[in-house]
XYZ file of C-alpha atoms in Angstrom:
756
model
C -9.368 -23.864 -62.138
C -7.724 -25.899 -64.628
C -6.745 -29.232 -64.039
C -2.296 -28.817 -64.284
C -1.614 -27.130 -61.739
C 1.822 -27.158 -60.616
C 3.008 -28.594 -57.665
C 4.697 -25.249 -55.625
C 1.196 -23.540 -56.161
C -1.227 -26.326 -55.852
C 0.662 -26.332 -52.155
C 0.373 -23.175 -52.078
C -2.300 -22.581 -53.095
C -3.791 -25.607 -49.998
C -1.429 -23.590 -47.612
C -3.934 -20.815 -47.642
C -6.876 -22.184 -48.058
C -5.559 -24.105 -43.962
C -3.794 -20.851 -42.574
C -8.006 -18.852 -43.774
C -9.348 -22.226 -42.361
C -7.107 -22.348 -39.023
C -8.125 -19.105 -38.019
C -11.710 -19.776 -37.958
C -11.396 -23.150 -36.598
C -9.638 -20.060 -33.727
C -12.232 -17.451 -33.938
C -14.855 -20.491 -34.448
C -14.032 -21.928 -31.436
C -12.629 -19.379 -29.714
C -16.573 -17.427 -30.051
C -17.965 -20.398 -29.382
C -15.960 -20.753 -25.484
C -17.153 -16.913 -25.544
C -20.679 -17.299 -24.936
C -21.206 -20.451 -24.041
C -18.600 -19.656 -20.959
C -20.403 -15.779 -20.710
C -23.450 -18.109 -21.279
C -22.626 -19.969 -17.759
C -20.993 -17.167 -15.919
C -23.675 -14.526 -15.933
C -26.227 -15.822 -13.888
C -23.185 -16.412 -10.924
C -22.187 -12.773 -12.108
C -25.918 -11.652 -11.251
C -25.703 -12.752 -8.187
C -22.272 -12.202 -7.555
C -22.858 -8.613 -8.308
C -27.069 -9.056 -6.123
C -24.623 -10.774 -3.487
C -21.577 -8.042 -3.151
C -24.414 -4.230 -2.760
C -26.103 -6.742 0.157
C -23.077 -7.782 1.082
C -21.983 -4.148 0.354
C -25.151 -2.863 2.240
C -25.216 -5.516 5.193
C -20.984 -4.381 6.241
C -22.594 -0.473 6.356
C -25.510 -1.172 8.884
C -22.751 -3.268 10.347
C -20.301 -0.146 10.792
C -23.101 2.106 11.921
C -24.185 -0.548 14.869
C -20.868 -0.591 15.351
C -20.707 3.507 16.004
C -23.782 3.383 17.671
C -21.331 1.472 20.109
C -19.073 2.619 20.230
C -20.886 6.228 20.560
C -22.488 4.293 23.852
C -19.191 3.082 24.908
C -18.370 6.863 24.885
C -21.298 8.266 26.862
C -21.467 5.702 29.580
C -16.674 6.280 30.159
C -18.108 10.164 29.912
C -20.888 9.828 33.625
C -18.328 7.249 35.347
C -15.806 10.797 34.982
C -19.130 12.400 36.417
C -18.121 12.698 39.834
C -21.774 13.050 41.145
C -22.713 9.783 39.028
C -19.656 7.978 41.058
C -20.805 9.512 44.658
C -24.232 8.292 43.609
C -22.548 4.048 42.320
C -20.129 4.324 45.512
C -21.840 5.936 49.116
C -24.554 4.805 50.878
C -25.311 6.705 52.981
C -26.534 9.653 51.862
C -29.499 11.790 52.987
C -32.086 12.938 51.223
C -30.688 16.414 50.712
C -27.036 14.909 49.182
C -29.281 12.316 46.813
C -31.438 15.400 45.765
C -28.317 17.505 44.642
C -26.493 15.100 42.916
C -29.329 13.632 41.215
C -29.630 17.256 39.852
C -26.011 17.141 38.666
C -25.958 14.138 36.702
C -29.445 15.002 35.726
C -27.637 18.835 34.280
C -25.554 16.690 32.300
C -25.720 17.051 28.249
C -25.599 13.950 26.298
C -25.082 14.004 22.623
C -26.581 10.154 21.737
C -29.099 9.524 19.691
C -31.596 7.311 20.562
C -31.294 7.249 23.930
C -34.110 6.301 25.245
C -33.130 6.371 29.243
C -29.975 6.004 32.486
C -29.413 3.340 35.654
C -27.451 4.870 38.166
C -26.980 0.960 40.241
C -26.234 0.308 44.111
C -25.549 -2.538 45.745
C -25.281 -0.703 49.345
C -27.974 0.937 49.126
C -29.769 -1.152 47.371
C -30.882 1.926 45.201
C -31.993 2.762 41.447
C -30.961 5.945 40.666
C -33.227 7.111 37.334
C -35.346 10.269 35.701
C -33.553 12.153 38.975
C -35.005 9.637 41.172
C -34.380 7.344 43.783
C -35.729 4.000 43.385
C -35.385 0.967 45.526
C -33.554 -2.299 43.610
C -36.854 -4.306 44.694
C -39.789 -1.872 43.462
C -37.922 -0.973 40.437
C -40.881 -1.543 37.816
C -37.077 -2.614 34.463
C -37.072 -5.570 37.293
C -35.193 -7.480 34.317
C -32.062 -5.280 34.484
C -32.254 -6.200 38.911
C -32.107 -9.173 38.191
C -29.253 -9.256 35.671
C -26.901 -6.899 38.271
C -27.374 -9.813 41.319
C -27.107 -12.718 39.106
C -23.498 -11.391 38.344
C -22.322 -12.926 34.779
C -23.209 -9.370 32.848
C -20.207 -9.046 30.020
C -18.960 -5.540 30.777
C -19.470 -2.687 27.687
C -21.970 -5.400 25.447
C -25.051 -5.051 24.640
C -27.981 -6.898 26.277
C -31.140 -7.059 23.023
C -34.097 -6.190 26.184
C -37.722 -5.800 25.782
C -38.290 -2.687 29.130
C -40.659 -1.095 30.343
C -41.767 1.908 29.528
C -39.320 4.235 31.121
C -42.782 7.131 30.921
C -45.167 5.216 32.760
C -42.200 4.935 36.055
C -42.863 7.924 38.240
C -46.890 6.828 38.044
C -47.689 4.436 41.502
C -48.481 1.522 39.999
C -46.063 2.028 36.797
C -47.220 -0.170 33.067
C -45.726 -3.247 33.304
C -47.644 -4.414 28.798
C -45.835 -1.209 27.707
C -42.382 -1.384 26.845
C -39.981 -0.344 24.330
C -37.114 -2.674 22.440
C -33.074 -0.747 23.317
C -29.553 -2.327 23.413
C -28.695 -1.776 27.228
C -25.046 -0.942 28.008
C -23.965 -2.572 31.246
C -20.760 -0.480 32.524
C -18.798 -1.732 35.717
C -15.663 -1.510 37.887
C -15.008 -4.079 40.125
C -15.461 -7.764 39.838
C -16.938 -8.835 41.908
C -21.113 -11.079 40.860
C -23.907 -10.421 42.252
C -22.713 -6.332 41.332
C -21.111 -3.904 43.166
C -22.696 -0.594 41.374
C -23.410 0.117 37.865
C -24.560 2.311 35.444
C -26.671 1.120 32.810
C -27.106 2.977 29.080
C -30.583 2.061 27.167
C -30.598 2.600 22.989
C -33.623 2.305 21.230
C -34.045 -0.130 18.798
C -35.391 2.812 16.929
C -31.194 4.057 15.932
C -30.807 0.588 14.712
C -33.771 -0.126 12.358
C -33.822 3.166 11.096
C -30.634 3.056 9.805
C -31.658 -0.933 7.697
C -34.438 1.917 6.424
C -32.099 3.654 5.064
C -29.924 1.909 3.462
C -33.277 0.699 0.934
C -36.271 1.152 2.742
C -38.099 -1.768 -0.506
C -35.481 -4.269 0.810
C -35.406 -3.192 4.547
C -37.462 -5.666 5.392
C -36.189 -8.497 3.979
C -33.587 -7.725 7.091
C -32.414 -9.373 10.369
C -29.375 -9.594 12.999
C -29.532 -11.998 15.048
C -26.966 -12.958 17.990
C -24.112 -15.544 18.846
C -27.144 -16.780 21.104
C -29.020 -17.244 17.564
C -32.070 -14.610 18.952
C -32.961 -11.760 16.833
C -32.302 -8.496 18.039
C -33.653 -7.129 14.855
C -36.971 -8.417 13.078
C -39.176 -7.894 10.287
C -42.568 -8.974 10.740
C -41.983 -12.752 9.896
C -39.357 -12.685 12.865
C -39.796 -10.611 15.925
C -38.282 -9.105 18.439
C -36.092 -11.409 20.689
C -37.390 -14.213 19.426
C -35.555 -17.407 19.471
C -34.007 -18.780 15.747
C -31.187 -20.880 16.120
C -33.009 -23.822 15.069
C -34.496 -22.262 11.693
C -33.598 -23.626 9.459
C -32.966 -20.282 7.769
C -30.276 -19.483 10.416
C -28.954 -22.272 11.362
C -26.563 -22.436 8.798
C -25.419 -18.498 9.029
C -25.013 -19.608 13.180
C -23.036 -22.443 12.881
C -20.465 -21.371 9.406
C -16.965 -20.221 10.290
C -17.023 -17.960 8.094
C -17.152 -13.255 8.407
C -19.400 -13.288 5.686
C -20.433 -15.255 2.738
C -23.668 -16.309 0.840
C -25.569 -19.411 -0.518
C -28.614 -19.888 -2.867
C -31.802 -22.060 -0.416
C -35.078 -22.962 -1.381
C -37.660 -22.280 0.820
C -41.071 -23.729 0.720
C -41.268 -22.883 -2.938
C -39.666 -20.026 -2.951
C -35.914 -20.036 -4.419
C -33.419 -17.271 -2.204
C -30.289 -14.866 -1.778
C -28.730 -15.103 1.178
C -26.030 -12.898 2.679
C -25.367 -12.645 5.507
C -22.013 -10.049 7.831
C -20.624 -10.957 10.857
C -20.107 -8.147 12.986
C -16.583 -9.087 15.632
C -17.743 -5.931 18.307
C -20.692 -7.085 19.220
C -20.783 -10.742 17.473
C -23.790 -10.375 15.644
C -24.474 -11.673 12.396
C -26.473 -9.347 9.725
C -28.384 -11.464 7.585
C -30.877 -10.153 4.241
C -33.194 -12.605 1.668
C -32.960 -11.742 -1.176
C -35.740 -13.470 -4.102
C -34.235 -14.961 -6.203
C -36.985 -13.549 -8.851
C -35.557 -9.886 -8.036
C -31.928 -12.003 -10.054
C -33.325 -14.037 -13.132
C -34.589 -10.360 -14.937
C -31.051 -9.797 -15.053
C -30.176 -12.634 -15.617
C -32.446 -13.065 -18.242
C -31.999 -9.954 -20.241
C -27.745 -10.641 -20.116
C -28.371 -14.256 -21.864
C -30.524 -12.433 -24.753
C -27.256 -9.872 -25.228
C -24.442 -13.059 -24.862
C -26.371 -13.908 -28.087
C -27.029 -11.073 -29.985
C -22.774 -10.742 -29.363
C -21.755 -13.825 -30.445
C -23.553 -13.608 -33.456
C -22.162 -10.212 -34.596
C -18.664 -10.499 -34.202
C -18.688 -14.521 -35.117
C -20.208 -12.398 -38.803
C -17.718 -9.468 -38.200
C -15.030 -12.993 -36.711
C -14.735 -14.568 -40.050
C -14.913 -12.065 -43.040
C -11.324 -10.850 -41.171
C -10.371 -14.260 -41.226
C -11.002 -13.705 -44.660
C -8.712 -11.158 -44.916
C -6.395 -12.203 -42.222
C -5.232 -14.571 -43.919
C -4.423 -13.467 -47.294
C -2.611 -11.325 -45.553
C -0.155 -12.749 -43.270
C 0.162 -15.510 -45.464
C 1.611 -12.715 -48.380
C 3.993 -11.358 -46.057
C 4.741 -14.670 -44.479
C 5.595 -15.930 -46.912
C 7.658 -13.370 -48.397
C 9.274 -13.368 -45.339
C 10.350 -16.787 -44.898
C 11.837 -17.326 -48.429
C 13.751 -14.354 -47.622
C 15.050 -15.092 -44.474
C 15.443 -19.294 -45.561
C 17.692 -18.006 -48.817
C 19.789 -15.564 -46.444
C 20.333 -18.426 -44.093
C 21.255 -20.592 -45.994
C 24.615 -18.115 -47.153
C 25.234 -17.169 -43.949
C 24.935 -20.359 -42.487
C 27.454 -22.249 -45.718
C 30.077 -18.997 -45.198
C 30.896 -19.910 -41.879
C 28.413 -17.849 -39.418
C 27.675 -18.734 -36.061
C 32.156 -19.761 -35.959
C 32.509 -16.420 -37.386
C 30.269 -14.088 -34.525
C 32.173 -16.527 -32.011
C 34.864 -14.942 -32.597
C 33.993 -11.143 -33.180
C 31.597 -12.232 -28.921
C 35.602 -13.211 -27.899
C 37.202 -9.857 -29.609
C 34.398 -7.352 -28.348
C 34.723 -9.303 -24.800
C 39.529 -9.624 -24.226
C 42.092 -8.863 -25.921
C 44.017 -11.121 -28.508
C 47.400 -11.625 -29.655
C 48.180 -10.104 -32.526
C 48.681 -13.664 -34.728
C 45.567 -14.867 -33.173
C 44.995 -12.526 -34.225
C 45.400 -11.696 -38.074
C 44.818 -15.547 -38.326
C 41.507 -15.600 -38.006
C 41.116 -12.213 -39.760
C 42.390 -14.249 -42.804
C 40.575 -17.202 -41.395
C 36.320 -15.561 -41.587
C 37.552 -12.980 -44.317
C 36.807 -10.152 -42.486
C 39.256 -7.322 -44.685
C 39.915 -4.810 -41.696
C 42.939 -2.914 -42.115
C 45.341 -2.634 -38.723
C 47.476 -0.146 -39.917
C 43.854 2.709 -39.472
C 41.874 3.079 -36.608
C 37.810 1.327 -35.290
C 34.758 3.274 -33.548
C 32.375 0.950 -31.096
C 28.962 1.440 -32.393
C 26.862 -0.957 -29.112
C 23.189 -1.662 -29.594
C 20.279 -2.749 -27.008
C 17.351 -3.758 -27.207
C 14.885 -1.712 -25.179
C 11.880 -3.027 -22.234
C 14.480 -6.301 -23.092
C 12.693 -8.669 -20.607
C 8.839 -7.673 -21.997
C 10.412 -8.143 -25.563
C 12.168 -12.191 -24.046
C 8.499 -12.794 -22.724
C 6.423 -12.419 -26.183
C 9.574 -14.196 -28.545
C 10.686 -17.463 -27.786
C 14.792 -18.125 -27.893
C 14.420 -18.606 -31.756
C 12.408 -15.827 -32.537
C 15.204 -14.122 -30.672
C 18.761 -15.104 -32.690
C 16.700 -14.837 -35.608
C 15.793 -11.198 -35.054
C 19.066 -10.569 -34.086
C 19.563 -12.077 -36.982
C 17.497 -9.125 -38.659
C 18.708 -6.335 -36.825
C 23.187 -7.674 -37.945
C 21.828 -7.639 -41.955
C 19.923 -4.125 -40.785
C 23.226 -2.747 -39.219
C 25.610 -4.337 -42.082
C 23.385 -2.434 -45.048
C 23.370 0.891 -43.750
C 26.386 0.680 -42.421
C 28.436 -0.207 -46.090
C 29.305 2.799 -47.667
C 31.012 4.117 -44.120
C 33.177 1.506 -43.986
C 34.575 -1.522 -43.311
C 33.006 -3.148 -40.983
C 31.552 -6.211 -38.532
C 28.241 -6.783 -36.694
C 28.235 -8.901 -33.891
C 25.973 -9.968 -31.288
C 26.671 -10.111 -27.483
C 23.993 -11.819 -26.103
C 21.563 -10.440 -23.663
C 20.119 -8.468 -25.405
C 23.441 -5.934 -26.826
C 24.595 -6.097 -30.501
C 27.804 -3.813 -31.691
C 28.826 -2.313 -35.052
C 32.325 -3.194 -34.791
C 33.785 -0.111 -37.974
C 36.997 0.449 -39.107
C 38.285 3.856 -40.555
C 40.896 6.780 -40.120
C 40.102 7.629 -36.654
C 41.767 11.104 -36.750
C 39.660 13.922 -37.280
C 37.129 11.745 -33.589
C 34.343 14.997 -34.268
C 33.312 14.808 -38.070
C 33.585 11.143 -38.124
C 31.318 10.570 -34.397
C 28.869 13.663 -36.317
C 28.125 10.310 -39.482
C 28.428 7.202 -37.015
C 25.523 9.907 -34.938
C 23.519 9.995 -37.819
C 24.035 5.750 -39.382
C 23.174 4.597 -35.989
C 19.901 6.689 -36.138
C 18.888 5.125 -39.983
C 19.956 1.707 -37.296
C 16.995 2.319 -35.134
C 15.048 4.134 -37.547
C 15.494 1.143 -40.119
C 15.355 -1.466 -37.214
C 11.621 -0.468 -35.638
C 10.000 0.014 -39.413
C 11.060 -2.900 -40.489
C 10.988 -5.827 -37.354
C 8.950 -3.814 -34.288
C 12.622 -2.990 -32.565
C 13.395 -0.820 -30.571
C 16.752 0.496 -29.513
C 18.776 2.443 -27.874
C 22.509 2.860 -29.028
C 26.065 4.208 -27.411
C 28.718 5.573 -29.348
C 32.353 5.222 -28.738
C 35.071 6.555 -29.216
C 37.862 6.183 -31.739
C 40.887 3.521 -30.782
C 43.836 3.073 -32.450
C 44.553 -0.963 -32.007
C 42.177 -3.493 -32.271
C 43.291 -4.790 -29.029
C 41.578 -1.890 -28.019
C 37.451 -2.443 -28.382
C 36.849 -5.027 -25.285
C 37.340 -1.357 -22.770
C 35.757 0.723 -25.397
C 33.100 -2.519 -25.661
C 33.161 -2.035 -21.800
C 32.333 1.655 -21.512
C 29.521 1.384 -24.214
C 28.285 -0.647 -22.136
C 28.697 0.734 -19.217
C 27.195 4.385 -21.107
C 23.936 2.371 -22.098
C 22.618 2.680 -18.219
C 22.015 5.688 -19.114
C 18.614 5.455 -21.472
C 16.940 5.644 -18.101
C 17.356 9.039 -18.376
C 16.566 9.654 -21.902
C 14.469 7.205 -22.967
C 14.055 3.791 -25.814
C 15.420 4.773 -28.593
C 17.885 6.598 -26.729
C 21.246 7.961 -27.783
C 24.616 8.285 -26.555
C 27.702 8.997 -26.675
C 30.332 7.810 -24.204
C 32.339 10.799 -24.346
C 30.055 13.094 -23.161
C 28.685 10.138 -20.331
C 32.724 10.495 -19.082
C 32.404 14.102 -18.220
C 28.259 13.132 -16.657
C 30.152 11.173 -14.272
C 32.550 13.610 -12.287
C 29.499 15.228 -11.446
C 28.656 15.485 -7.583
C 25.258 14.314 -7.248
C 23.928 16.041 -3.438
C 19.665 15.527 -2.822
C 16.978 17.865 -2.410
C 16.813 18.471 0.870
C 13.945 20.853 0.477
C 12.449 18.842 -2.426
C 12.945 15.989 0.431
C 11.451 18.282 3.070
C 8.172 19.277 0.521
C 7.469 14.943 0.472
C 7.280 14.909 3.767
C 4.974 17.307 4.346
C 2.701 15.974 1.427
C 2.600 12.610 3.375
C 1.157 14.207 6.269
C -1.055 16.511 4.460
C -2.952 13.275 2.048
C -1.770 15.670 -0.414
C -1.602 12.193 -3.698
C -0.695 14.435 -6.377
C 1.826 16.864 -4.893
C 3.589 13.943 -3.104
C 3.183 12.892 -7.195
C 5.054 16.323 -8.313
C 8.102 15.999 -5.239
C 8.878 12.871 -6.901
C 8.939 13.931 -10.198
C 10.793 16.428 -8.404
C 13.561 13.798 -6.509
C 13.516 12.049 -10.730
C 14.496 14.309 -12.394
C 17.402 15.872 -9.733
C 19.658 13.089 -10.986
C 19.765 13.999 -14.138
C 22.824 14.967 -15.657
C 24.450 12.477 -12.351
C 25.996 9.846 -12.816
C 23.754 6.711 -12.826
C 25.035 5.480 -9.909
C 22.696 8.619 -8.760
C 19.938 7.468 -9.059
C 20.912 4.142 -6.551
C 22.404 7.295 -4.247
C 18.906 9.390 -4.382
C 16.568 6.103 -3.510
C 18.301 4.678 -0.863
C 19.701 8.378 1.232
C 15.896 9.720 0.005
C 14.546 6.671 2.358
C 17.305 7.282 5.238
C 15.621 10.828 5.346
C 11.677 9.882 5.933
C 13.077 7.916 8.217
C 14.363 10.657 10.366
C 11.509 12.642 9.315
C 9.347 10.751 10.705
C 10.636 9.681 13.638
C 8.146 12.174 15.349
C 5.489 9.886 14.075
C 5.702 6.261 15.312
C 2.714 4.675 13.777
C 4.240 6.385 10.892
C 8.520 5.247 11.674
C 7.262 1.851 12.688
C 5.664 1.737 8.753
C 8.921 2.970 7.018
C 11.872 0.242 6.257
C 14.420 0.227 3.977
C 13.131 -2.997 1.886
C 10.240 -1.400 -0.260
C 13.549 1.206 -1.027
C 16.618 -1.549 -0.971
C 14.995 -3.726 -3.787
C 13.689 -0.523 -5.867
C 16.804 0.604 -6.532
C 18.565 -2.902 -6.934
C 15.797 -3.068 -9.559
C 16.844 0.714 -11.679
C 18.424 -1.568 -14.704
C 15.335 -3.004 -15.986
C 13.605 0.313 -15.468
C 12.943 1.976 -18.891
C 12.353 5.715 -18.120
C 12.796 8.553 -14.963
C 9.071 8.336 -15.871
C 8.440 4.547 -14.261
C 10.924 5.484 -11.223
C 9.463 8.441 -10.471
C 6.156 6.608 -10.447
C 7.730 3.233 -8.454
C 8.879 5.314 -6.366
C 5.467 7.513 -6.251
C 3.831 3.562 -5.302
C 6.250 3.315 -2.139
C 4.782 7.118 -0.621
C 1.321 5.460 -0.848
C 1.357 2.820 1.029
C 3.080 5.122 3.513
C -0.211 7.634 2.981
C -2.343 4.403 3.579
C -0.503 4.087 6.582
C -1.137 8.143 7.288
C -4.790 7.143 6.683
C -5.007 4.200 8.846
C -3.201 6.966 11.608
C -4.800 9.854 11.670
C -6.336 9.633 14.957
C -3.039 7.985 16.563
C -1.827 11.306 15.035
C -4.521 14.430 15.271
C -3.852 12.692 19.306
C -0.419 13.221 19.941
C -0.685 16.385 17.701
C -3.895 17.870 20.665
C -0.781 16.793 23.254
C 2.131 18.326 22.466
C 0.843 22.078 22.868
C 1.728 20.344 26.071
C 4.161 19.010 25.679
C 6.078 21.605 25.012
C 5.104 23.443 27.799
C 6.285 20.568 29.963
C 9.882 20.138 28.106
C 10.058 24.478 28.419
C 9.500 23.580 31.429
C 11.738 21.464 33.229
C 14.765 23.848 31.341
C 13.591 26.384 33.095
C 13.564 25.203 36.271
C 16.196 22.065 35.946
C 18.932 23.888 38.535
C 15.750 22.436 41.522
C 16.515 19.542 43.043
C 13.260 19.485 44.197
C 11.849 18.971 40.300
C 9.834 16.073 39.145
C 6.937 14.221 37.393
C 5.627 15.196 40.310
C 5.672 18.700 40.763
C 5.853 19.141 37.348
C 2.932 17.461 37.633
C 1.163 19.432 39.725
C 1.830 22.797 37.901
C -0.055 21.327 35.024
C -2.890 20.630 37.003
C -2.662 16.721 35.463
C -2.244 13.362 37.197
C 0.841 12.425 37.753
C 0.617 8.726 35.891
C -1.765 10.443 33.367
C 1.580 12.899 32.567
C 4.209 10.070 33.059
C 2.574 7.902 29.922
C 1.212 10.772 27.867
C 4.902 12.006 27.393
C 6.428 8.257 27.055
C 4.103 7.964 24.724
C 4.920 10.768 22.723
C 8.443 11.747 23.205
C 9.748 7.376 23.651
C 11.383 8.452 27.148
C 10.240 8.342 30.519
C 9.487 12.497 31.905
C 12.015 11.730 34.757
C 14.984 9.976 31.911
C 14.072 13.383 29.549
C 14.934 16.067 33.044
C 17.655 13.477 33.912
C 18.952 14.248 30.378
C 18.446 17.450 30.152
C 20.547 18.210 33.530
C 23.440 16.101 32.900
C 23.207 18.744 29.190
C 23.577 21.803 31.073
C 26.369 19.780 33.808
C 28.756 19.062 30.498
C 28.009 22.645 29.252
C 29.065 23.719 32.482
C 32.030 21.714 33.074
C 33.195 22.651 29.040
C 33.478 26.189 31.103
C 36.228 28.120 33.560
C 36.069 28.256 37.929
C 33.895 26.149 38.937
C 34.499 22.658 40.028
C 32.686 19.333 39.567
C 30.521 19.810 43.026
C 29.571 23.332 42.026
C 28.318 22.134 38.726
C 26.874 19.587 39.806
C 24.579 21.269 42.096
C 23.809 24.758 39.889
C 22.363 21.671 37.452
C 19.599 20.774 40.045
C 22.327 17.556 41.862
C 22.176 17.902 45.808
C 24.444 14.598 45.408
C 28.093 15.176 44.065
C 28.529 11.241 44.197
C 24.596 10.044 42.765
C 26.033 13.345 40.037
C 28.876 11.499 39.574
C 27.392 8.083 38.810
C 24.772 9.058 36.626
C 27.461 11.536 34.309
C 29.324 7.607 33.834
C 26.707 5.473 33.445
C 25.040 8.121 30.679
C 28.021 9.059 29.209
C 31.047 6.379 30.047
C 33.428 8.741 31.339
C 33.828 10.611 34.770
C 33.199 14.349 35.688
C 36.883 15.175 36.083
C 37.852 12.991 32.453
C 35.435 14.787 30.328
C 36.798 18.320 31.809
C 40.906 16.936 31.398
C 39.650 15.864 27.688
C 36.966 19.482 26.688
C 40.755 21.343 28.222
C 42.956 19.249 25.700
C 40.566 19.783 22.894
C 40.081 23.275 23.645
C 44.298 23.597 23.194
């Protein structure tokens, strides 16, 4: 390098060198920080992967346990509903013939429960324990443990009890062997709170069910898995922990029993062995599912991650330094040129009182000013408008303004706005005398002073100008603009109203998307069209929701959104709100969904439509709201299926009421007898499905029929009451006024007045 270098050139080289070093330092710091973070997190990541997969496997085992217990409960309830079982449980004076017949009937019941070990039926009054078609004296029954528990009481109803019982195959012998035992979970069902228990059904499920479930998950680690109840007793053991052994004091298991969290993991060292202990709780049986994972199984993955971390660090460092060399040279040259240009322009405009001129132009665009004030300000700021000509306005809006504000600081936004106005002014110069003004909040306006007599030709030229401005701003400044072309105005004082209409037109960018080019005249015609919500699309959307078809829901959301195209911008809000009301009404038969449906999210979406840029974004937001309802529908599927099973019965009940309402004896008890159902069960079913009691439904239908009879001619109030099923006319008067707010005579008089 020559010894003599100009000061500016030395400063430029130094700036470039500093920029290069800054890039290298940033890249190196980022790489080191990333590598250290990856190194530090490698072990945690490996542990997390193993722990997550282990927790999922334990969760599946917990789910299988819950399923087993629910199946056992349903089997007990099925047995309890059997009349033969009820007689064996409660009657103490059965003859041997009756007893044999009942046991034979119980033995013929088909129970679809895998791994079923045995079933006992206990009757304390009779002193019997029934098993396998035989009656045993309770004192002589081989399973002494269950007899003791039943006599002592305190057994939780329908809760599993881990036990070891004598093998049922030996019960039939005169001296059954008590050494051969089966590991079971016993479920006891009884319907009284007395202690000792008066009668009960005992269901023994083999422990092999849960053992097979654990082995099927992953046979390689099944030996490291065990299940412990809340008392610290092993209910599923392994080679190290025997079945029914106590583990509350065990140093590996005690922390898990004392933990308050339902699931978790920790690392501990036992006898020189480091291991990952993962546990998951199941609230239904209050059991904890535990797996011990040797740390050696995790270390292999960890070492591999460390090696890859160093390899990636080396490659990224070399590439980053090379990239920094190129980028620093490019960025320096680009910024140096742009900064010089902008500094020069900024200084020139600043010297010409640019900011005050902008304030005046914003005032001119927002409100009417007196003519004398206008002339003075135009002369002061050297604005060469010819007032005998007309004016046209073009308003630009920066697309995705919220993201734009997050990306740039206030100073950067002011500089970009200046750049946009400069591009607009350069392109508009050949067209007319003009001024560009920053209106704030992402809006900029171009005021053109020209002859507006031939408005159509002017509109074509301005459309070409606006499109050129959009292209150049996107190319030079990387910003997307939407534009609204105003109509020609005769006076300068009409500019505020023209600007306001342009603002209103820009609300319709939602239909066109970013870089829209809108005409105020066309928007005025669109605003006059009335919007009707497409009911068929709403019905199809609700049908797709019930069918669980997410893609069909997405399509129908798109249809609803597209239906607003060509209508006023307010129709979008109207569509969202009316859709919410239609959904609420359409979901009423399904109370679980109707309760989840609320207007809040739809109101929020309707209030934030101005933040959206395209109809596709609105369609996606709408689909997200519907997806939430779909999740609720899937969770409520069982309840909905139950409702559908009962709907046919309810329809028959309604049809029966409509056919026999004139019968004074019609009542819920009579209807229950007709359909061979319990009256209590029918009342409960009807109330859950319809939200109204069956008695109220009968009364309401009779009153509707009475109203129809009163609207006709020739019947007295008493005759109308009797034909509607009411025997007591005074009671009819009372009910009629309660439900309708007026007496039958007043209702008839009003009907006569309306008919005239």
